[in-house]
mmCIF file of C-alpha atoms in Angstrom:
data_model
loop_
_atom_site.group_PDB
_atom_site.id
_atom_site.type_symbol
_atom_site.label_atom_id
_atom_site.label_comp_id
_atom_site.label_asym_id
_atom_site.label_seq_id
_atom_site.Cartn_x
_atom_site.Cartn_y
_atom_site.Cartn_z
ATOM 1 C CA UNK S 7 -179.504 106.702 -23.735
ATOM 2 C CA UNK S 8 -180.726 106.264 -26.966
ATOM 3 C CA UNK S 9 -180.210 102.961 -28.968
ATOM 4 C CA UNK S 10 -178.180 104.847 -31.609
ATOM 5 C CA UNK S 11 -175.918 106.371 -28.650
ATOM 6 C CA UNK S 12 -175.438 102.922 -27.128
ATOM 7 C CA UNK S 13 -174.194 101.466 -30.408
ATOM 8 C CA UNK S 14 -171.631 104.352 -30.742
ATOM 9 C CA UNK S 15 -170.261 103.483 -27.230
ATOM 10 C CA UNK S 16 -169.714 99.900 -27.986
ATOM 11 C CA UNK S 17 -168.216 100.670 -31.313
ATOM 12 C CA UNK S 18 -165.827 102.944 -29.310
ATOM 13 C CA UNK S 19 -164.694 100.179 -27.188
ATOM 14 C CA UNK S 20 -164.426 97.855 -29.979
ATOM 15 C CA UNK S 21 -161.935 100.365 -31.640
ATOM 16 C CA UNK S 22 -160.079 101.244 -28.432
ATOM 17 C CA UNK S 23 -159.274 97.294 -27.516
ATOM 18 C CA UNK S 24 -158.181 96.708 -30.868
ATOM 19 C CA UNK S 25 -156.147 99.767 -30.970
ATOM 20 C CA UNK S 26 -154.361 98.282 -27.791
ATOM 21 C CA UNK S 27 -154.040 94.884 -29.102
ATOM 22 C CA UNK S 28 -152.434 96.248 -31.775
ATOM 23 C CA UNK S 29 -149.998 98.348 -29.684
ATOM 24 C CA UNK S 30 -149.210 95.465 -27.483
ATOM 25 C CA UNK S 31 -148.253 93.386 -30.344
ATOM 26 C CA UNK S 32 -146.387 96.046 -31.546
ATOM 27 C CA UNK S 33 -144.545 96.322 -28.135
ATOM 28 C CA UNK S 34 -143.588 92.647 -28.185
ATOM 29 C CA UNK S 35 -142.303 92.781 -31.875
ATOM 30 C CA UNK S 36 -139.967 95.753 -30.323
ATOM 31 C CA UNK S 37 -138.636 93.939 -27.375
ATOM 32 C CA UNK S 38 -138.340 90.916 -29.421
ATOM 33 C CA UNK S 39 -136.153 92.687 -31.881
ATOM 34 C CA UNK S 40 -134.111 94.183 -28.994
ATOM 35 C CA UNK S 41 -133.457 90.723 -27.480
ATOM 36 C CA UNK S 42 -132.233 89.457 -31.114
ATOM 37 C CA UNK S 43 -130.276 92.282 -31.605
ATOM 38 C CA UNK S 44 -128.444 91.830 -28.102
ATOM 39 C CA UNK S 45 -128.064 88.035 -29.043
ATOM 40 C CA UNK S 46 -126.199 88.941 -32.297
ATOM 41 C CA UNK S 47 -123.939 91.590 -30.483
ATOM 42 C CA UNK S 48 -122.724 88.643 -27.705
ATOM 43 C CA UNK S 49 -122.215 86.216 -30.524
ATOM 44 C CA UNK S 50 -120.325 88.957 -32.194
ATOM 45 C CA UNK S 51 -118.492 89.623 -28.934
ATOM 46 C CA UNK S 52 -117.935 85.904 -28.331
ATOM 47 C CA UNK S 53 -116.473 85.298 -32.187
ATOM 48 C CA UNK S 54 -114.109 88.200 -31.977
ATOM 49 C CA UNK S 55 -112.710 86.530 -28.488
ATOM 50 C CA UNK S 56 -112.345 83.310 -30.214
ATOM 51 C CA UNK S 57 -110.352 85.011 -33.141
ATOM 52 C CA UNK S 58 -108.152 86.758 -30.631
ATOM 53 C CA UNK S 59 -106.791 83.795 -29.700
ATOM 54 C CA UNK S 60 -105.699 82.618 -33.547
ATOM 55 C CA UNK S 61 -101.905 83.559 -33.948
ATOM 56 C CA UNK S 62 -101.986 85.380 -37.140
ATOM 57 C CA UNK S 63 -104.071 87.985 -34.959
ATOM 58 C CA UNK S 64 -101.348 89.459 -33.633
ATOM 59 C CA UNK S 65 -99.571 89.872 -37.029
ATOM 60 C CA UNK S 66 -103.004 91.625 -38.377
ATOM 61 C CA UNK S 67 -103.918 93.789 -35.523
ATOM 62 C CA UNK S 68 -103.758 96.567 -37.645
ATOM 63 C CA UNK S 69 -106.344 95.360 -39.889
ATOM 64 C CA UNK S 70 -109.157 93.477 -37.627
ATOM 65 C CA UNK S 71 -110.826 90.693 -39.368
ATOM 66 C CA UNK S 72 -114.441 91.536 -40.003
ATOM 67 C CA UNK S 73 -117.058 89.168 -38.448
ATOM 68 C CA UNK S 74 -120.482 88.068 -39.676
ATOM 69 C CA UNK S 75 -123.768 89.205 -37.301
ATOM 70 C CA UNK S 76 -124.918 85.851 -37.488
ATOM 71 C CA UNK S 77 -124.361 83.614 -34.285
ATOM 72 C CA UNK S 78 -124.491 80.754 -36.383
ATOM 73 C CA UNK S 79 -121.020 81.395 -38.315
ATOM 74 C CA UNK S 80 -117.937 79.979 -37.505
ATOM 75 C CA UNK S 81 -114.080 81.097 -37.637
ATOM 76 C CA UNK S 82 -112.430 79.555 -40.882
ATOM 77 C CA UNK S 83 -109.582 77.539 -39.890
ATOM 78 C CA UNK S 84 -106.242 78.724 -41.350
ATOM 79 C CA UNK S 85 -104.955 77.244 -44.297
ATOM 80 C CA UNK S 86 -101.981 74.596 -43.355
ATOM 81 C CA UNK S 87 -98.348 76.043 -44.113
ATOM 82 C CA UNK S 88 -95.992 73.848 -45.958
ATOM 83 C CA UNK S 89 -94.215 73.064 -42.871
ATOM 84 C CA UNK S 90 -97.331 71.580 -41.431
ATOM 85 C CA UNK S 91 -98.579 69.588 -44.431
ATOM 86 C CA UNK S 92 -94.924 67.776 -44.730
ATOM 87 C CA UNK S 93 -94.964 66.934 -41.027
ATOM 88 C CA UNK S 94 -96.873 63.676 -41.341
ATOM 89 C CA UNK S 95 -94.447 62.678 -44.096
ATOM 90 C CA UNK S 96 -91.234 63.212 -41.587
ATOM 91 C CA UNK S 97 -88.498 60.148 -41.484
ATOM 92 C CA UNK S 98 -89.032 57.781 -38.565
ATOM 93 C CA UNK S 99 -86.174 55.730 -37.405
ATOM 94 C CA UNK S 100 -85.722 52.232 -37.863
ATOM 95 C CA UNK S 101 -85.415 51.319 -33.789
ATOM 96 C CA UNK S 102 -89.371 52.085 -33.537
ATOM 97 C CA UNK S 103 -89.862 48.680 -35.215
ATOM 98 C CA UNK S 104 -86.406 46.786 -34.831
ATOM 99 C CA UNK S 105 -84.416 46.007 -31.870
ATOM 100 C CA UNK S 106 -81.247 46.151 -33.390
ATOM 101 C CA UNK S 107 -79.046 46.667 -36.577
ATOM 102 C CA UNK S 108 -75.989 44.592 -37.330
ATOM 103 C CA UNK S 109 -73.128 44.760 -39.988
ATOM 104 C CA UNK S 110 -71.986 41.430 -41.128
ATOM 105 C CA UNK S 111 -68.632 41.278 -42.877
ATOM 106 C CA UNK S 112 -68.402 38.115 -45.072
ATOM 107 C CA UNK S 113 -64.621 36.442 -44.852
ATOM 108 C CA UNK S 114 -62.322 36.827 -47.833
ATOM 109 C CA UNK S 115 -64.277 39.837 -49.554
ATOM 110 C CA UNK S 116 -65.004 43.564 -48.802
ATOM 111 C CA UNK S 117 -68.596 42.739 -48.784
ATOM 112 C CA UNK S 118 -70.290 43.815 -45.464
ATOM 113 C CA UNK S 119 -74.278 43.464 -45.485
ATOM 114 C CA UNK S 120 -76.361 45.446 -43.322
ATOM 115 C CA UNK S 121 -79.409 43.725 -41.558
ATOM 116 C CA UNK S 122 -81.934 44.592 -38.947
ATOM 117 C CA UNK S 123 -83.098 42.275 -36.097
ATOM 118 C CA UNK S 124 -86.608 41.947 -34.214
ATOM 119 C CA UNK S 125 -87.465 39.348 -31.553
ATOM 120 C CA UNK S 126 -85.521 37.280 -29.186
ATOM 121 C CA UNK S 127 -86.778 33.879 -29.709
ATOM 122 C CA UNK S 128 -88.436 31.190 -32.005
ATOM 123 C CA UNK S 129 -87.880 30.499 -35.750
ATOM 124 C CA UNK S 130 -86.053 33.022 -37.919
ATOM 125 C CA UNK S 131 -87.962 34.867 -40.342
ATOM 126 C CA UNK S 132 -85.335 36.064 -42.665
ATOM 127 C CA UNK S 133 -86.792 38.701 -45.176
ATOM 128 C CA UNK S 134 -85.562 39.544 -48.576
ATOM 129 C CA UNK S 135 -86.645 42.752 -50.155
ATOM 130 C CA UNK S 136 -87.541 43.907 -53.624
ATOM 131 C CA UNK S 137 -85.434 45.412 -56.148
ATOM 132 C CA UNK S 138 -85.021 49.324 -55.310
ATOM 133 C CA UNK S 139 -86.321 48.611 -51.370
ATOM 134 C CA UNK S 140 -84.396 47.837 -48.544
ATOM 135 C CA UNK S 141 -84.973 45.647 -45.439
ATOM 136 C CA UNK S 142 -86.818 48.319 -43.790
ATOM 137 C CA UNK S 143 -89.745 47.658 -45.748
ATOM 138 C CA UNK S 144 -90.478 44.926 -43.347
ATOM 139 C CA UNK S 145 -90.100 47.443 -40.438
ATOM 140 C CA UNK S 146 -93.944 47.656 -39.356
ATOM 141 C CA UNK S 147 -94.761 44.020 -39.909
ATOM 142 C CA UNK S 148 -91.441 42.690 -38.213
ATOM 143 C CA UNK S 149 -92.849 44.486 -34.945
ATOM 144 C CA UNK S 150 -95.702 42.275 -35.133
ATOM 145 C CA UNK S 151 -94.004 39.031 -35.938
ATOM 146 C CA UNK S 152 -91.227 39.463 -33.685
ATOM 147 C CA UNK S 153 -94.128 38.506 -30.976
ATOM 148 C CA UNK S 154 -93.843 34.972 -32.242
ATOM 149 C CA UNK S 155 -90.667 34.567 -34.087
ATOM 150 C CA UNK S 156 -87.327 36.304 -34.823
ATOM 151 C CA UNK S 157 -87.074 38.407 -37.791
ATOM 152 C CA UNK S 158 -83.758 39.453 -39.555
ATOM 153 C CA UNK S 159 -84.183 41.725 -42.604
ATOM 154 C CA UNK S 160 -81.123 42.075 -45.115
ATOM 155 C CA UNK S 161 -80.252 44.869 -47.415
ATOM 156 C CA UNK S 162 -78.909 43.238 -50.579
ATOM 157 C CA UNK S 163 -75.940 44.130 -52.125
ATOM 158 C CA UNK S 164 -76.491 47.703 -53.739
ATOM 159 C CA UNK S 165 -79.602 48.273 -51.500
ATOM 160 C CA UNK S 166 -79.711 50.604 -48.014
ATOM 161 C CA UNK S 167 -76.655 50.364 -46.209
ATOM 162 C CA UNK S 168 -74.857 47.296 -47.718
ATOM 163 C CA UNK S 169 -71.704 47.647 -49.271
ATOM 164 C CA UNK S 170 -69.921 45.539 -51.726
ATOM 165 C CA UNK S 171 -67.092 45.476 -54.323
ATOM 166 C CA UNK S 172 -70.040 45.317 -57.259
ATOM 167 C CA UNK S 173 -72.955 47.015 -56.335
ATOM 168 C CA UNK S 174 -74.594 46.444 -59.837
ATOM 169 C CA UNK S 175 -74.041 42.643 -60.029
ATOM 170 C CA UNK S 176 -77.431 41.636 -58.922
ATOM 171 C CA UNK S 177 -77.360 38.131 -60.727
ATOM 172 C CA UNK S 178 -78.991 35.247 -59.138
ATOM 173 C CA UNK S 179 -76.110 33.594 -58.387
ATOM 174 C CA UNK S 180 -74.235 36.270 -56.694
ATOM 175 C CA UNK S 181 -77.346 37.258 -54.588
ATOM 176 C CA UNK S 182 -78.023 33.696 -53.643
ATOM 177 C CA UNK S 183 -74.415 33.376 -52.517
ATOM 178 C CA UNK S 184 -74.732 36.472 -50.426
ATOM 179 C CA UNK S 185 -77.926 35.208 -48.620
ATOM 180 C CA UNK S 186 -76.326 31.954 -47.713
ATOM 181 C CA UNK S 187 -72.866 33.692 -46.485
ATOM 182 C CA UNK S 188 -74.898 36.126 -44.427
ATOM 183 C CA UNK S 189 -76.880 33.105 -42.671
ATOM 184 C CA UNK S 190 -73.631 31.257 -41.951
ATOM 185 C CA UNK S 191 -71.923 34.176 -40.289
ATOM 186 C CA UNK S 192 -74.951 35.045 -38.406
ATOM 187 C CA UNK S 193 -75.624 31.345 -36.817
ATOM 188 C CA UNK S 194 -72.526 29.462 -37.584
ATOM 189 C CA UNK S 195 -73.160 25.584 -38.731
ATOM 190 C CA UNK S 196 -75.973 25.345 -36.412
ATOM 191 C CA UNK S 197 -78.724 27.791 -37.349
ATOM 192 C CA UNK S 198 -82.407 27.566 -35.854
ATOM 193 C CA UNK S 199 -85.233 26.861 -38.190
ATOM 194 C CA UNK S 200 -85.464 29.426 -40.827
ATOM 195 C CA UNK S 201 -88.700 30.494 -42.972
ATOM 196 C CA UNK S 202 -87.551 32.786 -45.870
ATOM 197 C CA UNK S 203 -89.772 35.205 -47.013
ATOM 198 C CA UNK S 204 -89.061 37.373 -50.073
ATOM 199 C CA UNK S 205 -90.730 40.044 -51.796
ATOM 200 C CA UNK S 206 -90.830 40.586 -55.645
ATOM 201 C CA UNK S 207 -86.940 40.163 -56.775
ATOM 202 C CA UNK S 208 -86.550 38.954 -53.265
ATOM 203 C CA UNK S 209 -89.031 36.387 -53.731
ATOM 204 C CA UNK S 210 -87.093 34.988 -56.791
ATOM 205 C CA UNK S 211 -83.959 35.021 -54.732
ATOM 206 C CA UNK S 212 -85.512 32.941 -51.821
ATOM 207 C CA UNK S 213 -86.994 30.548 -54.243
ATOM 208 C CA UNK S 214 -83.427 29.971 -55.782
ATOM 209 C CA UNK S 215 -82.214 29.530 -52.480
ATOM 210 C CA UNK S 216 -84.561 27.459 -51.207
ATOM 211 C CA UNK S 217 -84.290 25.406 -54.162
ATOM 212 C CA UNK S 218 -80.471 24.787 -53.768
ATOM 213 C CA UNK S 219 -81.124 22.966 -50.655
ATOM 214 C CA UNK S 220 -77.798 24.031 -48.826
ATOM 215 C CA UNK S 221 -80.139 25.268 -45.563
ATOM 216 C CA UNK S 222 -80.323 22.445 -43.682
ATOM 217 C CA UNK S 223 -82.753 23.864 -41.380
ATOM 218 C CA UNK S 224 -84.788 25.622 -44.016
ATOM 219 C CA UNK S 225 -88.618 25.302 -42.650
ATOM 220 C CA UNK S 226 -90.610 27.275 -44.800
ATOM 221 C CA UNK S 227 -91.039 29.795 -47.880
ATOM 222 C CA UNK S 228 -93.166 32.500 -48.556
ATOM 223 C CA UNK S 229 -93.000 34.412 -51.684
ATOM 224 C CA UNK S 230 -94.750 37.915 -51.969
ATOM 225 C CA UNK S 231 -96.503 39.343 -54.790
ATOM 226 C CA UNK S 232 -94.181 37.835 -57.700
ATOM 227 C CA UNK S 233 -95.743 35.372 -60.532
ATOM 228 C CA UNK S 234 -93.461 34.020 -63.331
ATOM 229 C CA UNK S 235 -95.576 34.939 -66.315
ATOM 230 C CA UNK S 236 -96.959 38.178 -65.055
ATOM 231 C CA UNK S 237 -93.082 39.546 -63.966
ATOM 232 C CA UNK S 238 -91.264 38.115 -67.463
ATOM 233 C CA UNK S 239 -94.435 40.024 -69.459
ATOM 234 C CA UNK S 240 -93.470 43.478 -67.314
ATOM 235 C CA UNK S 241 -89.919 43.317 -67.989
ATOM 236 C CA UNK S 242 -90.143 45.060 -71.252
ATOM 237 C CA UNK S 243 -92.323 47.929 -69.553
ATOM 238 C CA UNK S 244 -89.283 48.367 -66.691
ATOM 239 C CA UNK S 245 -87.105 51.146 -68.347
ATOM 240 C CA UNK S 246 -89.717 53.125 -69.157
ATOM 241 C CA UNK S 247 -91.345 52.735 -65.562
ATOM 242 C CA UNK S 248 -87.940 53.794 -63.912
ATOM 243 C CA UNK S 249 -87.239 56.711 -66.071
ATOM 244 C CA UNK S 250 -90.818 58.210 -65.354
ATOM 245 C CA UNK S 251 -90.166 58.429 -61.518
ATOM 246 C CA UNK S 252 -89.122 61.639 -59.873
ATOM 247 C CA UNK S 253 -85.216 61.393 -60.107
ATOM 248 C CA UNK S 254 -84.534 64.335 -57.565
ATOM 249 C CA UNK S 255 -85.727 65.048 -54.360
ATOM 250 C CA UNK S 256 -84.997 68.277 -52.152
ATOM 251 C CA UNK S 257 -85.674 66.507 -48.889
ATOM 252 C CA UNK S 258 -86.566 63.097 -47.415
ATOM 253 C CA UNK S 259 -89.992 64.345 -46.745
ATOM 254 C CA UNK S 260 -90.706 65.209 -50.385
ATOM 255 C CA UNK S 261 -89.550 61.672 -51.226
ATOM 256 C CA UNK S 262 -91.903 59.894 -48.982
ATOM 257 C CA UNK S 263 -94.801 62.361 -49.943
ATOM 258 C CA UNK S 264 -93.884 61.374 -53.698
ATOM 259 C CA UNK S 265 -93.932 57.385 -52.944
ATOM 260 C CA UNK S 266 -97.541 57.814 -51.210
ATOM 261 C CA UNK S 267 -98.994 60.338 -53.410
ATOM 262 C CA UNK S 268 -97.477 58.599 -56.180
ATOM 263 C CA UNK S 269 -98.936 55.382 -55.435
ATOM 264 C CA UNK S 270 -96.016 53.227 -54.933
ATOM 265 C CA UNK S 271 -96.999 52.740 -51.208
ATOM 266 C CA UNK S 272 -99.953 53.378 -49.522
ATOM 267 C CA UNK S 273 -98.784 53.192 -46.135
ATOM 268 C CA UNK S 274 -97.326 56.537 -44.912
ATOM 269 C CA UNK S 275 -96.211 55.138 -41.559
ATOM 270 C CA UNK S 276 -94.378 52.142 -43.563
ATOM 271 C CA UNK S 277 -93.145 54.567 -45.990
ATOM 272 C CA UNK S 278 -91.776 57.154 -43.223
ATOM 273 C CA UNK S 279 -89.287 54.643 -41.889
ATOM 274 C CA UNK S 280 -88.562 52.561 -45.654
ATOM 275 C CA UNK S 281 -88.192 55.143 -48.285
ATOM 276 C CA UNK S 282 -85.035 57.064 -46.577
ATOM 277 C CA UNK S 283 -83.065 53.761 -46.486
ATOM 278 C CA UNK S 284 -83.678 53.842 -50.327
ATOM 279 C CA UNK S 285 -82.147 57.296 -51.044
ATOM 280 C CA UNK S 286 -78.651 58.836 -50.483
ATOM 281 C CA UNK S 287 -77.537 62.263 -50.815
ATOM 282 C CA UNK S 288 -75.665 63.571 -53.840
ATOM 283 C CA UNK S 289 -73.207 66.205 -52.948
ATOM 284 C CA UNK S 290 -73.013 67.612 -56.469
ATOM 285 C CA UNK S 291 -76.258 67.806 -57.061
ATOM 286 C CA UNK S 292 -77.474 69.245 -53.635
ATOM 287 C CA UNK S 293 -80.431 66.870 -53.345
ATOM 288 C CA UNK S 294 -81.355 63.151 -52.937
ATOM 289 C CA UNK S 295 -81.337 60.715 -55.377
ATOM 290 C CA UNK S 296 -81.955 56.746 -55.652
ATOM 291 C CA UNK S 297 -79.638 54.345 -53.713
ATOM 292 C CA UNK S 298 -79.845 51.679 -56.009
ATOM 293 C CA UNK S 299 -79.549 52.056 -59.949
ATOM 294 C CA UNK S 300 -81.567 49.566 -60.955
ATOM 295 C CA UNK S 301 -81.552 50.796 -64.584
ATOM 296 C CA UNK S 302 -77.981 49.662 -64.943
ATOM 297 C CA UNK S 303 -79.007 45.854 -63.891
ATOM 298 C CA UNK S 304 -81.080 45.117 -66.752
ATOM 299 C CA UNK S 305 -78.944 42.218 -67.822
ATOM 300 C CA UNK S 306 -80.141 40.312 -64.564
ATOM 301 C CA UNK S 307 -83.777 40.863 -65.025
ATOM 302 C CA UNK S 308 -84.895 37.874 -67.123
ATOM 303 C CA UNK S 309 -83.030 35.409 -64.949
ATOM 304 C CA UNK S 310 -84.784 36.532 -61.603
ATOM 305 C CA UNK S 311 -87.955 35.125 -62.915
ATOM 306 C CA UNK S 312 -87.467 32.616 -65.745
ATOM 307 C CA UNK S 313 -88.504 29.218 -64.506
ATOM 308 C CA UNK S 314 -89.419 30.406 -61.353
ATOM 309 C CA UNK S 315 -92.740 28.572 -61.069
ATOM 310 C CA UNK S 316 -91.080 25.112 -61.349
ATOM 311 C CA UNK S 317 -88.274 26.072 -59.102
ATOM 312 C CA UNK S 318 -90.991 27.234 -56.239
ATOM 313 C CA UNK S 319 -92.782 23.956 -56.382
ATOM 314 C CA UNK S 320 -89.712 21.560 -56.308
ATOM 315 C CA UNK S 321 -88.679 23.290 -53.110
ATOM 316 C CA UNK S 322 -89.049 20.882 -50.303
ATOM 317 C CA UNK S 323 -90.651 22.783 -47.599
ATOM 318 C CA UNK S 324 -93.951 24.464 -46.785
ATOM 319 C CA UNK S 325 -94.760 26.919 -49.136
ATOM 320 C CA UNK S 326 -97.196 29.958 -49.216
ATOM 321 C CA UNK S 327 -97.808 32.413 -52.027
ATOM 322 C CA UNK S 328 -98.961 35.815 -51.310
ATOM 323 C CA UNK S 329 -100.726 38.005 -54.252
ATOM 324 C CA UNK S 330 -101.712 41.622 -54.260
ATOM 325 C CA UNK S 331 -104.037 40.936 -57.183
ATOM 326 C CA UNK S 332 -105.617 37.868 -58.956
ATOM 327 C CA UNK S 333 -102.481 37.256 -61.320
ATOM 328 C CA UNK S 334 -102.948 34.389 -63.584
ATOM 329 C CA UNK S 335 -101.189 31.541 -62.413
ATOM 330 C CA UNK S 336 -99.136 29.522 -65.200
ATOM 331 C CA UNK S 337 -100.197 26.133 -65.824
ATOM 332 C CA UNK S 338 -97.179 24.373 -63.485
ATOM 333 C CA UNK S 339 -98.848 26.591 -60.724
ATOM 334 C CA UNK S 340 -102.102 25.890 -61.469
ATOM 335 C CA UNK S 341 -101.766 22.271 -61.205
ATOM 336 C CA UNK S 342 -99.673 22.585 -58.306
ATOM 337 C CA UNK S 343 -102.353 24.508 -56.475
ATOM 338 C CA UNK S 344 -105.051 22.033 -57.366
ATOM 339 C CA UNK S 345 -102.447 19.295 -56.027
ATOM 340 C CA UNK S 346 -102.108 21.202 -52.696
ATOM 341 C CA UNK S 347 -98.461 21.700 -52.957
ATOM 342 C CA UNK S 348 -98.647 25.403 -51.967
ATOM 343 C CA UNK S 349 -100.800 27.898 -50.188
ATOM 344 C CA UNK S 350 -102.047 30.579 -52.131
ATOM 345 C CA UNK S 351 -103.654 33.981 -50.318
ATOM 346 C CA UNK S 352 -104.906 37.013 -52.098
ATOM 347 C CA UNK S 353 -104.487 40.064 -50.210
ATOM 348 C CA UNK S 354 -106.896 42.734 -51.173
ATOM 349 C CA UNK S 355 -106.793 46.663 -51.144
ATOM 350 C CA UNK S 356 -103.004 46.584 -51.386
ATOM 351 C CA UNK S 357 -100.218 47.445 -53.716
ATOM 352 C CA UNK S 358 -97.312 45.393 -54.626
ATOM 353 C CA UNK S 359 -95.663 46.118 -51.454
ATOM 354 C CA UNK S 360 -98.147 43.889 -49.334
ATOM 355 C CA UNK S 361 -95.680 43.950 -46.176
ATOM 356 C CA UNK S 362 -96.123 47.780 -46.544
ATOM 357 C CA UNK S 363 -99.310 48.266 -47.160
ATOM 358 C CA UNK S 364 -100.886 45.883 -44.848
ATOM 359 C CA UNK S 365 -98.523 45.145 -42.332
ATOM 360 C CA UNK S 366 -100.730 43.817 -39.625
ATOM 361 C CA UNK S 367 -102.354 41.589 -42.092
ATOM 362 C CA UNK S 368 -99.384 40.288 -43.478
ATOM 363 C CA UNK S 369 -97.641 39.709 -40.385
ATOM 364 C CA UNK S 370 -100.698 37.479 -38.903
ATOM 365 C CA UNK S 371 -100.446 35.802 -42.169
ATOM 366 C CA UNK S 372 -96.621 34.690 -42.063
ATOM 367 C CA UNK S 373 -97.670 33.982 -38.054
ATOM 368 C CA UNK S 374 -100.431 31.806 -39.170
ATOM 369 C CA UNK S 375 -98.275 29.942 -41.736
ATOM 370 C CA UNK S 376 -95.487 29.346 -38.752
ATOM 371 C CA UNK S 377 -98.298 27.905 -36.591
ATOM 372 C CA UNK S 378 -100.039 26.061 -39.106
ATOM 373 C CA UNK S 379 -96.509 23.922 -40.195
ATOM 374 C CA UNK S 380 -95.926 23.751 -36.513
ATOM 375 C CA UNK S 381 -92.360 25.426 -36.980
ATOM 376 C CA UNK S 382 -90.709 26.514 -33.875
ATOM 377 C CA UNK S 383 -92.131 26.435 -30.336
ATOM 378 C CA UNK S 384 -95.150 28.160 -31.586
ATOM 379 C CA UNK S 385 -96.337 26.078 -34.215
ATOM 380 C CA UNK S 386 -99.421 24.060 -33.376
ATOM 381 C CA UNK S 387 -100.186 20.223 -33.780
ATOM 382 C CA UNK S 388 -102.689 19.658 -36.815
ATOM 383 C CA UNK S 389 -103.952 16.170 -37.337
ATOM 384 C CA UNK S 390 -102.814 14.787 -40.479
ATOM 385 C CA UNK S 391 -99.893 16.970 -41.033
ATOM 386 C CA UNK S 392 -96.643 15.481 -40.590
ATOM 387 C CA UNK S 393 -94.041 17.329 -38.156
ATOM 388 C CA UNK S 394 -90.645 18.809 -39.898
ATOM 389 C CA UNK S 395 -87.903 17.619 -38.489
ATOM 390 C CA UNK S 396 -86.163 20.589 -37.963
ATOM 391 C CA UNK S 397 -88.380 22.770 -35.444
ATOM 392 C CA UNK S 398 -85.828 23.730 -33.086
ATOM 393 C CA UNK S 399 -85.738 27.717 -31.886
#
């Protein structure tokens, strides 16, 4: 064979080999496309099978939902209905946190005060709520405190389930008498060691009761988020604040939701148990309204807080002031704190109702206060501190 013939044969083989290589690549590409197609079809079948389990498919069977061919697409979640969105705001019964409730009738009057109780031994942590709240604002913290002490949370007149001849008489004199009368009816002439715990308006009443020195076994005082200067300055805004609230609620769930979304409370679990007790159903309006008509009690607001700092410092028992923010202490409190006359703790990341927004931290602070001051059987001996004379359970 000539040289030219051999070159032609080699060239033909090279062309044939190149064609075969291209053919094999094309075949592999076709096979790969077939496999990817099968993979997409399996993904679609799986997606359709998954969607068949959704409850809305039964209603929409005549109009099947289109699916994406991508195996990475996920089935979108069904938007929650109004019913499901309100489920987390369903009311919760008080019995989850307290052990019992009791109506305390006051002799020679028509007044009956409702109290909630938890725990069976130890000193009594007697809780006084703020204006417009109820004893159930201490529910979550009570479930923790009762491990070391007894808890009694009272509904003031005009609040919660308490009834009286005059629900609008929220004067300091009247409310102090109510507290002392309830304690006397519960424990007679030999009450156990008592720690008064008061929030906001209740803090003022706790201070005034303690300053009277009429409770022989008073062993401690805890005031929650109320300082005279700040409170007095806020009074001029109170009517506007009260009138700007939502005044009517179609359901308890809506009221609970508003309290959390509106910012008055930050703990939905606490709101679910406490908010219903601050409302009543108005048959004429077919809706829920506020149980307490605070806007009609303005004549008493000033006396709640005027002179409170000096009265607080004069109370002859261990004292704890819990604040939700860095309220500026007035001159009397500043000097008193520097002299060690009371303990002050700022609780971060809470609103006005510390006991509701951070119930576990609040409970721990109260328990530590009891222990630190050796009140009751769970008190501890701390060198350098004098043991109170009345520490019986």
